[in-house]
Amino acid sequence: MSIKYEKDSQNIATLTFDKPGSPVNLVDALLVETLFKHLDSLESDSSLTGIIITSNKKDFLAGADIDRLYAIKDTDEAVFMVDAFKKALRRLETLGKPVAAAMNGSALGGGYELALACHRRICMDNPKIEIGFPEVTLGILPAGGGTQRFPRLIGVQKGLPYLMEGKRIRPEEALKNGLVDELASDRDDLIKKAVQWIKDNPEAKQPWDSDNFRWPGGDPKSPNMVQMWAIAPSFANKKTYGNYPAVKNILSSVYEGGQVDFETGCRIESKYFAELAAGKTSKNMINTFWYQLNGIKKGKSRPDGFEKYSVKKVGILGAGMMGSGIAYVSALAGIDVVLKDVDMKTAEKGRAHSAELLNKRVSRGKMTEEKKGEILSRIKATGKAQDLDGCDLVIEAVFEDRNLKAEVTAEAEKYMLPDGVFASNTSTLPITGLAEKSGRPQQFIGLHFFSPVHRMPLVEIIVGKKTGKETLAKAFDYVLQIKKTPIVVNDSRGFYTSRVFRTYTMEGLGLLTEGQDPATIEAASLKAGMPIGPLAVSDEVSLSLMLHISEQTKKDLEEEGVKMPDVPGMKLVERMVNEYERAGKKAGKGFYDYPEKGEKRLWPGLWDLYPARGKQYSQEEMIDRILFVQVLETIRCYEEKVLTTTADANIGSIFGWGFPPFKGGTLQFVNDYGVKEFLNRSKELADEYGERFNPPELLVKMADKNEKFE
Ligand code: NAI
C-alpha cells in the first residue's frame, strides 16, 4: 500500500504516504490510484471531521515519476498522466472537510502541489527541508494545478519567480513568503498543530472556491497588471533568448489561466504542460540533468573495488586565486587545510579570501559566527613545507610553470603521507609529463577546478598514463566530498573542457577576421544559448593569457616534431595584444572598452580593424558554426578516448563552460539534431568553411548503424 490510512478518536483521518521499497514517495500511477480509492471512502464517511496528509519518508513527497515523464511520447499521453493527479487533488480540496498538509520533509514539485491542494500547510522547521517548483529546470512546468493555485495563493508577481526560476527555499523563508502557514518543531508538534487547526476550522475552503475570492495583488487581467504582462515576456526572453519553452509556457499558463475560472485554468495548464513534456527540450534536460548527472554522482566513472574514501587533511600549494578557492571549499566540507605559499604573509592573503566569503554568508543570515569561526580555524596558512606533514591529499595551484610545479611536487612528497594523492590544478600542462617529476606517478592525478572555485560546480579529473585506479577513486571521492561534480577524462592537450572551449572562442574570433560584424557575432552566440559571447569571454580569460598558452603549446608541439596549425582567431589575439596593446578585461581594454562608469561596450576600433566584407552570414549560419565546432571537437575527444562516457561529455560541457543546457550538452546535441542530419550538416560546413568541420570517423559509423550517443 503506498498510502496508509488511520482514523483517530476525534474522527480525523490521517493519510500517510509510504511507497513500499522506495526511499522516496513519488507522484506515480500507484499513488494516484491509491489516492482515488481513499477519496472514495473519505467522501462517503459522514463522521469524518478532517484529514491530515503526511509521509513516513524523509521527504513529504518528492515529485513526479521521472521515468514515466521521460517516456511520454505525445501530448495526449501527457494530458492523461497529469489529469488523473489533478482530479485527485481537486476532489481532496472540495471534499467539504478541512485538510492539513503536515509537511515532515521536502515538498518539491508535485509534492508541494499536493500541499497547495490542502487548506493548511504546516511544515517542520528543519533547515534541510526544501520547498519549491524545480520543474522548469527539467524543461517542464508544474502541472498538478501549481501554476493555478500558487499565484492565486500568493499573488502573480510574487509567485512567478518561483515558478519560472525553480528556486528552492527553506521552511523559515517559506513561512515568511507565504508558501507555508506555520512551522512545527518536531513530528509530534506537526501533528498536534494539524489536529488543532482542523478543530478550529471545520468549514475550511480554498480561497479560490469562495464567492468573494480576490487574487492577492490583483488578478491577471486587472489594470495594475497590464504593464507587468506587457514586459514579462520580453524580460523572460532577455534571459532565455527564446530557448526555454518551459519559461514561456509557465507565463502563458498563469496569464491565460488567470482569465478564467480555476478548473478551466487547470485544463489550460495541462495543455501547456503536454506541449513541453512531449517536446525535445525537456527530453534533453531530463536525460542530462536527471539520468546522466545522477549516474555521475553515483560513481559511473569511478573505478570499482575501492572503499569510499574521505580526505582528512588536504595540503594546497599556492594561495592565489585558485588555491585560496580550493582551500575554502575544502574547509567548508569539514576537511583540515594547510594552505602553503612562498611565505606566511602571502598564504595569509589566501586565507583571507575564505574569511571574506564566510563573512558574506554570515551577513546574509546563512551562517552563524560560531560556524564561520569553526570553518576558518580549519585553514592553516603557512610558508613552510614541513606543515604538509600528514596530508593525505596535496593539490598544487602554483604558477603555470613546469619547473616550479616539479619543484613543489618533490618538496610536498617529502612530507605528505606515503600513500597520499598528489594532484595538479594545471589548466594546460599534460598530467603525464608533470607526473614524470613525481616519485610516485601512480599517485599523481589532475584536478582541474574552474574559476571562481566557490561558484563553479565542476571539477575535471585528469587521469595520466601512470595514474593508478585507487588514486582516481580517491580523487573522485574528494570531489564529491567538497560537493562538486566530477567528470573523468584521459590526459590530452587541453584535456576536454579547455580543448573544446577553445574551439568556441576561436570560431567566434575567426568570424570577425572574415569580416562579420562583431556585435552580430556576440548576439548570435547568446541566441545559440552560450552564456557569454566569444569576444567578451576572451576578454575575461585575458588575451595575453590566451597568447601565452598558445605560444607554450606551439613550443611543446615543436619539441614533439609537430607543427601547430595556424588559427585565424589566434592571429587576431596576437594583434590585439602586440599591436594594439589591448590584453583584455583586467588590462581595462580588449575587444571591449571598460569605462569606469557605465557598461562595457565593443571597442570601435574593431570595425576599422576588420571592416564588414564579403557575404554577411545569417544568424542561423553563425549559430551552426559556433555550436557544431564544439560538438565535433567533443566527438573527437570521445573517439580518442579522452572522454569515456556521454554523461561526462554532456555535464562537463554545461557545467564547465556553459554549453547550452537546453540542448542537454555537446553529445546530446547530436541526438537531438539527429545523427544522420548532424553528419550531413557537418559535411556542408566542412565544404564551406574548412576541415575543422569534417565529421570524425566515429560519427560516420554511428550514422551508418543508426546509433545514438547513450
Ligand atoms: P595565481 O597567480 O593567482 O596564484 C599562484 C600562487 O602560487 C601565488 O600566490 C604564488 O605566490 C604561489 N606560489 C609560487 N611559487 C610557490 C611555491 N614555491 N610554493 C607555494 N606557492 C607558490 O594563479 P592561479 O590563477 O591561482 O593559478 C594557479 C594554477 O591553477 C595554475 O597552474 C593555473 O594554470 C591553474 N588554473 C587557473 C585557472 C584560472 O582561471 N586562473 C583555472 C584552472 C586552473
PDB file of C-alpha atoms and ligand atoms in Angstrom, residues 317-323 340-342 346 396-400 404-405 407-408 425-428 448-451, ligand 1:
ATOM      1  CA  LEU A 317      50.261  24.731  -2.687  1.00  0.00           C
ATOM      2  CA  GLY A 318      49.771  28.272  -3.911  1.00  0.00           C
ATOM      3  CA  ALA A 319      47.345  30.593  -2.147  1.00  0.00           C
ATOM      4  CA  GLY A 320      46.474  32.602  -5.268  1.00  0.00           C
ATOM      5  CA  MET A 321      43.138  32.825  -6.970  1.00  0.00           C
ATOM      6  CA  MET A 322      42.657  29.087  -7.422  1.00  0.00           C
ATOM      7  CA  GLY A 323      44.426  27.789  -4.315  1.00  0.00           C
ATOM      8  CA  LYS A 340      51.019  26.962   1.679  1.00  0.00           C
ATOM      9  CA  ASP A 341      52.579  29.777  -0.322  1.00  0.00           C
ATOM     10  CA  VAL A 342      56.110  31.216  -0.607  1.00  0.00           C
ATOM     11  CA  THR A 346      51.118  35.525   1.028  1.00  0.00           C
ATOM     12  CA  GLU A 396      49.194  22.249  -6.289  1.00  0.00           C
ATOM     13  CA  ALA A 397      47.919  25.545  -7.696  1.00  0.00           C
ATOM     14  CA  VAL A 398      51.202  27.431  -8.142  1.00  0.00           C
ATOM     15  CA  PHE A 399      52.088  29.425 -11.288  1.00  0.00           C
ATOM     16  CA  GLU A 400      51.679  27.598 -14.588  1.00  0.00           C
ATOM     17  CA  LEU A 404      58.119  25.257 -10.458  1.00  0.00           C
ATOM     18  CA  LYS A 405      55.485  22.540 -10.442  1.00  0.00           C
ATOM     19  CA  GLU A 407      59.919  21.591  -7.524  1.00  0.00           C
ATOM     20  CA  VAL A 408      56.808  21.841  -5.347  1.00  0.00           C
ATOM     21  CA  ASN A 425      45.335  22.015 -10.876  1.00  0.00           C
ATOM     22  CA  THR A 426      47.182  22.872 -14.075  1.00  0.00           C
ATOM     23  CA  SER A 427      44.941  24.191 -16.799  1.00  0.00           C
ATOM     24  CA  THR A 428      47.198  23.429 -19.752  1.00  0.00           C
ATOM     25  CA  HIS A 448      41.160  20.835 -12.798  1.00  0.00           C
ATOM     26  CA  PHE A 449      38.994  23.369 -10.955  1.00  0.00           C
ATOM     27  CA  PHE A 450      37.176  26.269 -12.576  1.00  0.00           C
ATOM     28  CA  SER A 451      37.166  29.888 -11.555  1.00  0.00           C
TER      29      SER A 451
HETATM   30  P1  NAI B   1      47.881  32.855  -9.057  1.00  0.00           P
HETATM   31  O1  NAI B   1      48.963  33.594  -9.716  1.00  0.00           O
HETATM   32  O2  NAI B   1      46.689  33.596  -8.571  1.00  0.00           O
HETATM   33  O3  NAI B   1      48.466  32.054  -7.808  1.00  0.00           O
HETATM   34  C1  NAI B   1      49.633  31.311  -7.820  1.00  0.00           C
HETATM   35  C2  NAI B   1      50.172  31.298  -6.417  1.00  0.00           C
HETATM   36  O4  NAI B   1      51.251  30.378  -6.331  1.00  0.00           O
HETATM   37  C3  NAI B   1      50.746  32.652  -5.946  1.00  0.00           C
HETATM   38  O5  NAI B   1      50.098  33.042  -4.742  1.00  0.00           O
HETATM   39  C4  NAI B   1      52.208  32.358  -5.721  1.00  0.00           C
HETATM   40  O6  NAI B   1      52.756  33.123  -4.672  1.00  0.00           O
HETATM   41  C5  NAI B   1      52.168  30.895  -5.390  1.00  0.00           C
HETATM   42  N1  NAI B   1      53.472  30.235  -5.474  1.00  0.00           N
HETATM   43  C6  NAI B   1      54.501  30.476  -6.312  1.00  0.00           C
HETATM   44  N2  NAI B   1      55.542  29.674  -6.010  1.00  0.00           N
HETATM   45  C7  NAI B   1      55.171  28.917  -4.968  1.00  0.00           C
HETATM   46  C8  NAI B   1      55.816  27.911  -4.201  1.00  0.00           C
HETATM   47  N3  NAI B   1      57.045  27.526  -4.460  1.00  0.00           N
HETATM   48  N4  NAI B   1      55.112  27.343  -3.193  1.00  0.00           N
HETATM   49  C9  NAI B   1      53.846  27.723  -2.922  1.00  0.00           C
HETATM   50  N5  NAI B   1      53.219  28.688  -3.608  1.00  0.00           N
HETATM   51  C10 NAI B   1      53.854  29.263  -4.630  1.00  0.00           C
HETATM   52  O7  NAI B   1      47.448  31.701 -10.079  1.00  0.00           O
HETATM   53  P2  NAI B   1      46.078  30.956 -10.253  1.00  0.00           P
HETATM   54  O8  NAI B   1      45.251  31.670 -11.232  1.00  0.00           O
HETATM   55  O9  NAI B   1      45.531  30.633  -8.919  1.00  0.00           O
HETATM   56  O10 NAI B   1      46.542  29.603 -10.967  1.00  0.00           O
HETATM   57  C11 NAI B   1      47.221  28.588 -10.294  1.00  0.00           C
HETATM   58  C12 NAI B   1      47.199  27.325 -11.129  1.00  0.00           C
HETATM   59  O11 NAI B   1      45.851  26.969 -11.428  1.00  0.00           O
HETATM   60  C13 NAI B   1      47.903  27.443 -12.472  1.00  0.00           C
HETATM   61  O12 NAI B   1      48.507  26.198 -12.761  1.00  0.00           O
HETATM   62  C14 NAI B   1      46.771  27.698 -13.437  1.00  0.00           C
HETATM   63  O13 NAI B   1      47.054  27.296 -14.740  1.00  0.00           O
HETATM   64  C15 NAI B   1      45.680  26.854 -12.839  1.00  0.00           C
HETATM   65  N6  NAI B   1      44.310  27.217 -13.167  1.00  0.00           N
HETATM   66  C16 NAI B   1      43.935  28.523 -13.226  1.00  0.00           C
HETATM   67  C17 NAI B   1      42.629  28.851 -13.547  1.00  0.00           C
HETATM   68  C18 NAI B   1      42.211  30.290 -13.581  1.00  0.00           C
HETATM   69  O14 NAI B   1      41.074  30.562 -14.031  1.00  0.00           O
HETATM   70  N7  NAI B   1      43.014  31.217 -13.107  1.00  0.00           N
HETATM   71  C19 NAI B   1      41.613  27.833 -13.828  1.00  0.00           C
HETATM   72  C20 NAI B   1      42.098  26.487 -13.654  1.00  0.00           C
HETATM   73  C21 NAI B   1      43.399  26.222 -13.364  1.00  0.00           C
END
